[in-house]
Amino acid sequence: MSSCSRKILALRIHALATTFNRCYHRATALHCPSGPPKLSPYDVNCILRTNEHTQEFFGGSVKSYDSNQLASNSPIEDSRSEASCVHTSGLLLGIFDGHGGPACSQVISKRLMRYIAASLVPPDDLRQHVLNGAQSFSFLSCHNDKLEFVSEIKELYEKSFHQFANELTNTTLAGFQMHQTLENAFIRLDQDLSREAIEMPSLRTMSVAMSGAVALVAHIDGPHLHVASVGDCSAVLGTVTDTGQWMAKKLTNEHNSDNVGEVRRLLSEHPATERDTVIRGERLLGQLAPLRAMGDFRYKWSREQLEQLVVPQFGEQVIAPYYLTPPYLSACPEITHHILTPRDKFLIIASDGLWDTMSAMQTVHLVGEHMYGKAFLQPLTLPKQDITLGEISQMLTTRKAGLQKKPLDRNAATHLIRNALGGTEYGVEHSKLSHMLSLPQDIVRLFRDDITITVVYFDSEYLRNCPT
């Protein structure tokens, strides 16, 4: 971009920001004549902690995880899911960020994990489960799962899963590749969502098909960490260096117009005559920010299918301008494999509502400090062996110093949300946090997105001794 173009762009941004601020202050005055309501620290804590969850494990490379969500949209369009595989030793954790409504993110948050879990079972074992009439839920032990499908749609989803599981029994174990397994599960579920809407169109199947979601799933089994992602959720590994410093290792790439490689991939899949229309205004066909997503079949189906199935119900505007050579959107995930070491202390996975406000390094520092401070939330316990008064005095001195760093929240995901919304260079500012949590519903989305976070803690001792 030339210097002149940058100056013009800066002027336009400044003008938009000025207009936006005027609109915001006008909206705030209309809704709250005396300003936004002031929340007490108790009120703030109640809001921030409503959806938090902690799960502990015994044995294996994962010690525990903390998760939390804070809505901006109403209803929230983010979903999350965590589950242990029943027939293998893996743990699955997912973050799903919906758009165009919550339908797609809610559906894939339950179904995708089960497709993956079934794919990990050896074909001969899977065949026995299928013959015994195994249902999708029999492959996972879900944690903190509060969503249940209505019977009508549940039967449809079970039928699709059973067909998928039957096909898996015909694969050969010798050809197993984790990358391919994750990719197949993502793509197959997306194909099933499409087929269900085409063959059995209803309000429910079409609402899933016309909305969409980006997805990130982490699978952890012993020292092996695989992360599969479509869209702009992110995974960051918190690692300690030889000098005791924190290092943030990003395991994902955002699939949007800022990703040059992703733009090149998309352009290569369409004629050169569409070079200026495939991405317009930094969005797919001028409309969608992520360049990979599940659902969103208005960017995948043929024009004829859209005209026949969608236009009668949703109108002509459902077909994007310059819609010439679909599909334009892919559900194929990008996959990263990392072998965990004792220096890898935790994994942060989150929707872009967190990354809009914080860098990867900031989140790692916050969780690292939280790990240290959280130890002082526990009661002081003395060792069982003999100990001198001097040693007890030293322990108390250390604890007194540590209590100054004691975090307000036990849950690391809550700690991140608190800092994301209220953090300043001097710490968390209550007035800022109160303001961000009390914005009127019709303007809150202008200031913050839905935030969903899961922080996974690793067992360093286990990783030190386990084979790779």
PDB file of C-alpha atoms in Angstrom, residues 22 55 58 93 98 139 143 189 244 272 300 342 349 361 367 370 400 412 423:
ATOM      1  CA  ARG A  22     -21.152  10.073  18.464  1.00  0.00           C
ATOM      2  CA  GLN A  55     -12.685 -30.460  35.475  1.00  0.00           C
ATOM      3  CA  PHE A  58      -6.186 -38.382  37.472  1.00  0.00           C
ATOM      4  CA  LEU A  93     -11.843 -30.151  23.638  1.00  0.00           C
ATOM      5  CA  GLY A  98     -21.157 -19.312  15.183  1.00  0.00           C
ATOM      6  CA  PHE A 139     -18.381 -43.009  22.260  1.00  0.00           C
ATOM      7  CA  HIS A 143     -18.086 -32.965  30.747  1.00  0.00           C
ATOM      8  CA  LEU A 189     -20.084 -33.931   9.284  1.00  0.00           C
ATOM      9  CA  GLY A 244      12.288 -19.656  33.311  1.00  0.00           C
ATOM     10  CA  ALA A 272      -8.807 -15.726 -12.957  1.00  0.00           C
ATOM     11  CA  LYS A 300     -21.249 -24.028  -1.035  1.00  0.00           C
ATOM     12  CA  PRO A 342       7.606 -31.157  30.498  1.00  0.00           C
ATOM     13  CA  ILE A 349      -8.060 -22.400  23.072  1.00  0.00           C
ATOM     14  CA  MET A 361       1.866 -13.588  24.682  1.00  0.00           C
ATOM     15  CA  VAL A 367      -2.274 -17.748  32.826  1.00  0.00           C
ATOM     16  CA  HIS A 370      -2.385 -17.179  37.607  1.00  0.00           C
ATOM     17  CA  LYS A 400       2.921 -13.696  52.700  1.00  0.00           C
ATOM     18  CA  ALA A 412      -8.072 -19.250  34.628  1.00  0.00           C
ATOM     19  CA  GLY A 423      -7.400  -4.838  31.948  1.00  0.00           C
TER      20      GLY A 423
END
